[in-house]
CSV table of C-alpha atoms in Angstrom, one decimal:
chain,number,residue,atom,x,y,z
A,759,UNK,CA,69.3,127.7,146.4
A,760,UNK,CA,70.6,124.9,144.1
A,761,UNK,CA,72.6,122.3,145.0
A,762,UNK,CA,75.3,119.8,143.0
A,763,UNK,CA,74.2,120.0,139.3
A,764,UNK,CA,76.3,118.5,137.2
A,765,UNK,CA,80.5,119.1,137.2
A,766,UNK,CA,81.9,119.6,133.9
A,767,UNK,CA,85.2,120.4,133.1
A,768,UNK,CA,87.6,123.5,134.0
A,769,UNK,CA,85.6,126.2,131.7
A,770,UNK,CA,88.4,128.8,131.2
A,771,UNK,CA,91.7,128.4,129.3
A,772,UNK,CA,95.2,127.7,131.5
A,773,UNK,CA,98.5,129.7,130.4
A,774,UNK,CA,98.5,129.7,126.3
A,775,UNK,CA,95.0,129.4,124.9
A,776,UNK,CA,93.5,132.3,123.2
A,777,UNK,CA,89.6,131.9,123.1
A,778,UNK,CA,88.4,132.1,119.2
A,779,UNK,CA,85.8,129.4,118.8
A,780,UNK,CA,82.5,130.3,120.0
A,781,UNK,CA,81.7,126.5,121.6
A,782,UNK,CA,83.2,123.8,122.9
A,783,UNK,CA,82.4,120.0,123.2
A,784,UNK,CA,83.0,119.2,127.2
A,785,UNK,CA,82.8,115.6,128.6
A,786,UNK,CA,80.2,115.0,125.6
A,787,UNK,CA,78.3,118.3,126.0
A,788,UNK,CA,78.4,121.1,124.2
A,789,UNK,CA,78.8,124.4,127.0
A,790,UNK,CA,78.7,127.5,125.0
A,791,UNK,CA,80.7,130.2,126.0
A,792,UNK,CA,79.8,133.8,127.5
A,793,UNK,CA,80.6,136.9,126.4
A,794,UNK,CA,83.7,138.9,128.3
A,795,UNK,CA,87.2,139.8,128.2
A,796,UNK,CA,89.8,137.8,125.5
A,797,UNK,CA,92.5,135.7,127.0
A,798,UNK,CA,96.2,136.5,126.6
A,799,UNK,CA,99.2,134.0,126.0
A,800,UNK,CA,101.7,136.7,127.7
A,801,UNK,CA,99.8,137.2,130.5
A,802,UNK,CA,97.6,133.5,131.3
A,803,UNK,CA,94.1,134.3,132.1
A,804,UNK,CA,91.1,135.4,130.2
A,805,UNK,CA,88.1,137.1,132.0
A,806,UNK,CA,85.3,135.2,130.1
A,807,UNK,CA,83.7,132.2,131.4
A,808,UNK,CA,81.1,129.0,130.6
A,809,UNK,CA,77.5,129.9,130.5
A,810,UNK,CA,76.0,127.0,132.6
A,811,UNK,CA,74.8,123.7,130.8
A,812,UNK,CA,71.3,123.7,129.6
A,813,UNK,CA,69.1,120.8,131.1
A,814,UNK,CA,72.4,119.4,132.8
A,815,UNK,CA,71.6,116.2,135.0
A,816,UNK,CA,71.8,116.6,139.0
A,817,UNK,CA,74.7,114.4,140.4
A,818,UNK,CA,75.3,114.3,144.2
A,819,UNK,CA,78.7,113.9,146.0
A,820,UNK,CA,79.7,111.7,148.4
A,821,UNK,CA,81.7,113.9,150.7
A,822,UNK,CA,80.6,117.3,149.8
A,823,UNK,CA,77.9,119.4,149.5
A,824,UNK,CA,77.5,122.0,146.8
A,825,UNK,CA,74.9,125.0,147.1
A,826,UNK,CA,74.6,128.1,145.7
A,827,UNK,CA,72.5,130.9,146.5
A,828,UNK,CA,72.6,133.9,144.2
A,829,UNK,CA,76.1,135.0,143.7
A,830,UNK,CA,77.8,132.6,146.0
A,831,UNK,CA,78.5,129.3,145.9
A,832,UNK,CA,79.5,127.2,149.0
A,833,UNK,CA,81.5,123.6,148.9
A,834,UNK,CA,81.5,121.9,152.8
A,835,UNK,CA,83.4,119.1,153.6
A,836,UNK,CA,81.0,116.3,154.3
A,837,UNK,CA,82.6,113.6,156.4
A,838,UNK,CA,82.2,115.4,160.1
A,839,UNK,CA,82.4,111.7,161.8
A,840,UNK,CA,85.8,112.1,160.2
A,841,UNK,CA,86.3,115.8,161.3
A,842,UNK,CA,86.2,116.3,157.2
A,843,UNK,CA,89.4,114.4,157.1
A,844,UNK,CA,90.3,114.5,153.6
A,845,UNK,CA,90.2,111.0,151.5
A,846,UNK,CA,90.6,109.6,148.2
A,847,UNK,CA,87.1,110.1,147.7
A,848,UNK,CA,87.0,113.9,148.9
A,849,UNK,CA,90.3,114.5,146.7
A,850,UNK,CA,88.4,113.5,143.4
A,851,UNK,CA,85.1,115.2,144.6
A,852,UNK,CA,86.9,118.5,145.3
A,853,UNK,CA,88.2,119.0,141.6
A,854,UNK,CA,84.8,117.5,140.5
A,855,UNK,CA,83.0,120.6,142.4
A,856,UNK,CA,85.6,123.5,141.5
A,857,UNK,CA,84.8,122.5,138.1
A,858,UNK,CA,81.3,122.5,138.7
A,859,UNK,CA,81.1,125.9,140.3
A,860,UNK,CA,83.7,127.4,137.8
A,861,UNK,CA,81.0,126.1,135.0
A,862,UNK,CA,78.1,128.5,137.2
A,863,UNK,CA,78.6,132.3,135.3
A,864,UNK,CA,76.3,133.2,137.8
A,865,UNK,CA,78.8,132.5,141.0
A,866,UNK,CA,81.1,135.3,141.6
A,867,UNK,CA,82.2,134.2,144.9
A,868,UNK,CA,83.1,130.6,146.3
A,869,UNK,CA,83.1,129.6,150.3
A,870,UNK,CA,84.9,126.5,151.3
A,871,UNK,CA,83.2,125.1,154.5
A,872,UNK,CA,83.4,122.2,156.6
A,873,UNK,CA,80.3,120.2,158.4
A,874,UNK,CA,79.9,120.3,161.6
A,875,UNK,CA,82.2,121.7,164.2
A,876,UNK,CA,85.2,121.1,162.1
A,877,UNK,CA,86.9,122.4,159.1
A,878,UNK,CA,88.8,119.9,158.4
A,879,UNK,CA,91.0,117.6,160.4
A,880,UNK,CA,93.7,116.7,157.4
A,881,UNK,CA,94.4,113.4,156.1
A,882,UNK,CA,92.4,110.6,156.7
A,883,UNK,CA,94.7,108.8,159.2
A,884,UNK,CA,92.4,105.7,159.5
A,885,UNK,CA,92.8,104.8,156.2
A,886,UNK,CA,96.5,105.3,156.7
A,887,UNK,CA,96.9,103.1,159.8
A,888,UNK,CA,94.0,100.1,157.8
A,889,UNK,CA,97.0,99.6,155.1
A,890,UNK,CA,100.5,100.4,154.6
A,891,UNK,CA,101.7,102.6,151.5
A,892,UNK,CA,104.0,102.4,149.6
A,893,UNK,CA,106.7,105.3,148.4
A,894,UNK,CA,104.4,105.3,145.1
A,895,UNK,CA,101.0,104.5,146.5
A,896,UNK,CA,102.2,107.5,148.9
A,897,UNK,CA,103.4,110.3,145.9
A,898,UNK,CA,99.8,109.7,143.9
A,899,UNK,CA,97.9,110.0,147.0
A,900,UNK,CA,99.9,113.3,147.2
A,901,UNK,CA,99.8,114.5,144.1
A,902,UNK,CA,96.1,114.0,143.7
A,903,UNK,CA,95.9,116.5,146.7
A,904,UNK,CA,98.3,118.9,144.5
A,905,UNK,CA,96.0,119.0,141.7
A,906,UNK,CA,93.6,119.9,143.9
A,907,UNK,CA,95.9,122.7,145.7
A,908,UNK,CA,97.0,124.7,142.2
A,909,UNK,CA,92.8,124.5,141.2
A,910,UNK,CA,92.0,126.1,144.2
A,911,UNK,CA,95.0,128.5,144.4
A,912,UNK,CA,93.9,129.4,140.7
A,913,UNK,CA,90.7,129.4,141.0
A,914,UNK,CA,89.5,132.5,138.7
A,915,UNK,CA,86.6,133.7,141.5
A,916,UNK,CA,87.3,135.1,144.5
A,917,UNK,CA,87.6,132.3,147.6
A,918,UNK,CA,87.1,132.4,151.5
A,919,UNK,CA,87.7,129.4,153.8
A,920,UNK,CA,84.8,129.5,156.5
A,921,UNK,CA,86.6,128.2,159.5
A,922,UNK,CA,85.4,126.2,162.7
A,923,UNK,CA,87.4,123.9,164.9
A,924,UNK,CA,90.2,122.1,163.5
A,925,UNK,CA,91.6,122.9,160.7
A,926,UNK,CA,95.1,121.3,161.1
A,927,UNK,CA,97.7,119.3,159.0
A,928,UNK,CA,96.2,119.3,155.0
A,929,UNK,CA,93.1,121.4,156.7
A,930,UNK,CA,95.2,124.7,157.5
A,931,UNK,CA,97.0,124.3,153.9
A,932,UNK,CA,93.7,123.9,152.3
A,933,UNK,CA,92.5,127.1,154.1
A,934,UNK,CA,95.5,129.2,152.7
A,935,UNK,CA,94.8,128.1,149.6
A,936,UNK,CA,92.0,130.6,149.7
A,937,UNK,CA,91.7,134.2,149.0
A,938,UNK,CA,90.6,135.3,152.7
A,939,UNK,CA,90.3,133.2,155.8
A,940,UNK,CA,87.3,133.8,157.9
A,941,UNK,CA,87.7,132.1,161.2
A,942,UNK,CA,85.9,131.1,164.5
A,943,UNK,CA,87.3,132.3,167.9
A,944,UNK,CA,87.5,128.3,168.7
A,945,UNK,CA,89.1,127.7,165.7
A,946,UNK,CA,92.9,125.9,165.8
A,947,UNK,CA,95.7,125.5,163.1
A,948,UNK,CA,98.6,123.3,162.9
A,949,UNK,CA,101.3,121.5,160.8
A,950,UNK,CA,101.0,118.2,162.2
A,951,UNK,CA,103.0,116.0,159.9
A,952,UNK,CA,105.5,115.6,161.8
A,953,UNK,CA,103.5,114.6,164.7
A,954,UNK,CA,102.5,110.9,162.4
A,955,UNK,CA,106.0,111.0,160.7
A,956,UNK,CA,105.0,112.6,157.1
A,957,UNK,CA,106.5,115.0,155.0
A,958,UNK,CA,104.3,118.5,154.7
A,959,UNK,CA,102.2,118.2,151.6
A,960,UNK,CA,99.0,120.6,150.6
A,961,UNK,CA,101.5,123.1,149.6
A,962,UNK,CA,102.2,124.5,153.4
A,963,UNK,CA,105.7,124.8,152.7
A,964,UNK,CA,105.2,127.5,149.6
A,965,UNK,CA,102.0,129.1,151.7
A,966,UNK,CA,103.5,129.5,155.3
A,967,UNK,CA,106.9,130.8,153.2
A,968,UNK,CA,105.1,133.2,151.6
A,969,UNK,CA,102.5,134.4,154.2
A,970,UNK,CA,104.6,134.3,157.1
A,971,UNK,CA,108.5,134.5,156.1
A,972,UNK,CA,111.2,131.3,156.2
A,973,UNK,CA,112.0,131.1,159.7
A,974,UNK,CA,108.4,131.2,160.9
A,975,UNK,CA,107.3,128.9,158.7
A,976,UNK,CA,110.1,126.3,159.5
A,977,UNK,CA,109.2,127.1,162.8
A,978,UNK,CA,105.3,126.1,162.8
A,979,UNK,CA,106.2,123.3,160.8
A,980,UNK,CA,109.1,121.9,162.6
A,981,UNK,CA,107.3,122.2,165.8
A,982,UNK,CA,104.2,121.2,164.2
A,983,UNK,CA,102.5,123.1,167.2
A,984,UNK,CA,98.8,123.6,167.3
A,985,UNK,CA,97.4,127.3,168.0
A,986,UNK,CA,94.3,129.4,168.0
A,987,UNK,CA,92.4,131.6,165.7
A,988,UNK,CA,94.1,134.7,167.5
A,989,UNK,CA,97.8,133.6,166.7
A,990,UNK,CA,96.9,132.4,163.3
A,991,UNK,CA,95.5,136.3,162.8
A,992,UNK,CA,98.6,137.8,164.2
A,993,UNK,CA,100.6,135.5,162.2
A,994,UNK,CA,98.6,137.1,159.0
A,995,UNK,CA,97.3,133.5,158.3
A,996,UNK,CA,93.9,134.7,158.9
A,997,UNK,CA,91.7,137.9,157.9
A,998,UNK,CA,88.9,138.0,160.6
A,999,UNK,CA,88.6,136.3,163.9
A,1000,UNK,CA,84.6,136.4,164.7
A,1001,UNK,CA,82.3,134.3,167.5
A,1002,UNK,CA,81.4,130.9,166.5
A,1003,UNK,CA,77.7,132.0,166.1
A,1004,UNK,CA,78.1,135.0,164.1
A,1005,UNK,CA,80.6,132.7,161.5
A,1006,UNK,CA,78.5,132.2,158.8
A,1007,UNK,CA,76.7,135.4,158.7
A,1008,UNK,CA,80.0,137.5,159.1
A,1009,UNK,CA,81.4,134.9,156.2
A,1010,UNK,CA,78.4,135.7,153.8
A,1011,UNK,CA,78.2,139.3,153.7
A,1012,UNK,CA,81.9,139.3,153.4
A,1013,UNK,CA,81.2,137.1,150.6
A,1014,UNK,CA,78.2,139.5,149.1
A,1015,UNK,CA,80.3,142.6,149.7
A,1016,UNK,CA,83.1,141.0,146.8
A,1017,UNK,CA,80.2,139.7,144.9
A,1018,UNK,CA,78.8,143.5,144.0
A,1019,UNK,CA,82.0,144.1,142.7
A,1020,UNK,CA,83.2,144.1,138.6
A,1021,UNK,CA,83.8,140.0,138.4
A,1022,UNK,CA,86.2,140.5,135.3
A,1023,UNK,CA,88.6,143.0,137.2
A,1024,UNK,CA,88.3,140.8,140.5
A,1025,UNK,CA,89.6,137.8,138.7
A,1026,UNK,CA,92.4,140.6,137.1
A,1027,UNK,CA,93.2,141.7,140.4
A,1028,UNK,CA,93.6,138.0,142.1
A,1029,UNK,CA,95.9,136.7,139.0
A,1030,UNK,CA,98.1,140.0,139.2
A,1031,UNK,CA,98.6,139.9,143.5
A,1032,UNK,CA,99.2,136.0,143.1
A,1033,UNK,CA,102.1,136.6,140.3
A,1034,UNK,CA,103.2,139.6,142.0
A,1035,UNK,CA,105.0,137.7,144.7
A,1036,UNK,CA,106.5,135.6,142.3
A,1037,UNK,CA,107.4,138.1,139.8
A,1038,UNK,CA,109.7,141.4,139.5
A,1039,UNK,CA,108.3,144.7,139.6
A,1040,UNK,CA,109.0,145.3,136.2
A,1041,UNK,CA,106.7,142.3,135.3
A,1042,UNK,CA,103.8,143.5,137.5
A,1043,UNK,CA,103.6,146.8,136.0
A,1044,UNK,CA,103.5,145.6,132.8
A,1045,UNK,CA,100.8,143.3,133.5
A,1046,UNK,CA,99.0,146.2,135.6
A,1047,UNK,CA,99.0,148.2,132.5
A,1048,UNK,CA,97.9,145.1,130.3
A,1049,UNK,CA,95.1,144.4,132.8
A,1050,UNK,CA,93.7,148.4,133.5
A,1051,UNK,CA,93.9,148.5,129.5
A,1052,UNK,CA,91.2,145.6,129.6
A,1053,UNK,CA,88.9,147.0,132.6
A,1054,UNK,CA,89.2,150.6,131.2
A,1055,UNK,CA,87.3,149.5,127.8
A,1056,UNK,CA,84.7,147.3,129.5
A,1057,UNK,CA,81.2,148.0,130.3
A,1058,UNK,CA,81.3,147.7,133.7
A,1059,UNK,CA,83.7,150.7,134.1
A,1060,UNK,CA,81.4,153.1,132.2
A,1061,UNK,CA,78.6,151.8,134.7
A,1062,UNK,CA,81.1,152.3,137.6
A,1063,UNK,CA,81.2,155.9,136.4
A,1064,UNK,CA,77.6,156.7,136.0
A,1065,UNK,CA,76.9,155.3,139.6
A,1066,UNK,CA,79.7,157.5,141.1
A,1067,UNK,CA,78.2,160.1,139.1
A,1068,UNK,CA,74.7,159.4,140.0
A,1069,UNK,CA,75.6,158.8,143.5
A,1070,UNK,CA,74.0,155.6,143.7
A,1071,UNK,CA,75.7,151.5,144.0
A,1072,UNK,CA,76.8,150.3,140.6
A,1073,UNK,CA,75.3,147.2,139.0
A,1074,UNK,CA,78.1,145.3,137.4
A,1075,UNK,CA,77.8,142.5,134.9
A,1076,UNK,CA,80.8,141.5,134.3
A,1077,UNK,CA,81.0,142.9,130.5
């Protein structure tokens, strides 16, 4: 297991960049670049990634913890006298450790976590009540979180929030964020802005919308009601509802089960189901096609075929 080495910056290209150079300087290091798929301006992601730093120097958080064992790499929310309420601190910290993992080839799979018996409780509302915003103090605060939001939405690895207790206001947005939700039988959801007189932020109003349809979404977050793990997976807010005690292990071996997989056509497959919805089917097909085109001429297809051949697991390598 290692723990919190060094965040660099994001290590793959946003929409528009088209990968030629071979290395690239990063917060004054050089990070040399693996081998993998080439990146496309029409269609915004590349499947190659940043080999880890060489030699990079260890730097602990404040309010996270960053591990990584094998394949999978695991952020938890470190402030459970706060019930991981999410602060200024934790905001910065959160892109700091995305980028850190991102940098890891290694990691195929992240887990967002919280300490303790809590996910995450939302907003720090101590701070809030210690000193008064203002409308601007307010919208950087917020956007700060939204930076935050669109990294994790677009992370290029597979993500599961691990889920126990509360994981209410900013808490459950930050869960949806994730690919797959992973919860406790004692864990509890809710849009509680309204219940302290704020606006939703954490992108809840795109999430519910999309997960759970207008009305329903208005609903939750008019009412701003709280409800269990069992609604919230009848809702379709939430992919497995387990015991409390078998939550991390149930989490992991979800987690190992993706990992196995090709990692180049897993980060394919989350960029084409998160522009589908936003997208006409025309569009998706085309990218479909652009994106089997890409997996058909890789490596790790020809070793897919040989193990289905041989009858035995395939060893993928992302090439």
């Amino acid at each position: 297991m290692r723990r919190s080495m060094a965040p660099s910056q994001r290590g793959l290209p946003g929409n528009g960049a088209t990968w030629t150079m071979p290395m690239r300087r990063m917060r004054g290091r050089i990070v040399a670049r693996g081998d993998g798929w080439t990146a496309s301006r029409r269609h915004g992601y590349s499947a190659r990634t940043f080999v880890s730093p060489q030699g990079a120097q260890a730097m602990g958080y404040e309010t996270l913890i960053v591990e990584r064992t094998g394949a999978l790499a695991t952020i938890t929310m470190n402030r459970p006298e706060a019930r991981n309420a999410i602060d200024l601190a934790m905001r910065h910290e959160l892109l700091a450790a995305l980028d850190e993992v991102e940098a890891d080839a290694a990691v195929r799979v992240l887990i967002l976590s919280g300490a303790g018996e809590h996910f995450c409780a939302g907003g720090d509302v101590k701070s809030m009540r210690a000193r008064r915003s203002t409308a601007a103090e307010g919208r950087e605060r917020v956007q700060m979180l939204n930076r935050m939001v669109l990294r994790l939405v677009d992370f290029p690895r597979p993500t599961i929030a691990m889920v126990d207790g509360f994981a209410v206001g900013a808490g459950t947005n930050l869960a949806l964020c994730c690919d797959l939700v992973v919860a406790s039988d004692r864990a509890r959801f809710g849009e509680l802005f309204n219940k302290i007189g704020l606006a939703p932020d954490g992108g809840g109003t795109w999430l519910l919308s999309r997960l759970v349809g207008l009305a329903r979404a208005k609903e939750l977050i008019f009412t701003g009601d709280v409800f269990d793990a069992a609604e919230a997976a009848r809702l379709g807010l939430v992919n497995r509802v387990v015991p409390a005690a078998e939550l991390r292990a149930v989490t992991r071996a979800l987690a190992e089960k993706i990992a196995a997989g090709p990692p180049g056509v897993l980060r394919m497959a989350k960029h084409m189901v998160n522009r589908a919805a936003t997208t006409d089917l025309a569009a998706a097909l085309d990218l479909e096609a652009y994106s089997q085109g890409l997996a058909i001429a890789s490596d790790d297809h020809q070793e897919g075929l040989a193990a289905f051949f041989d009858k035995r697991p395939p060893k993928f390598t992302g090439s």
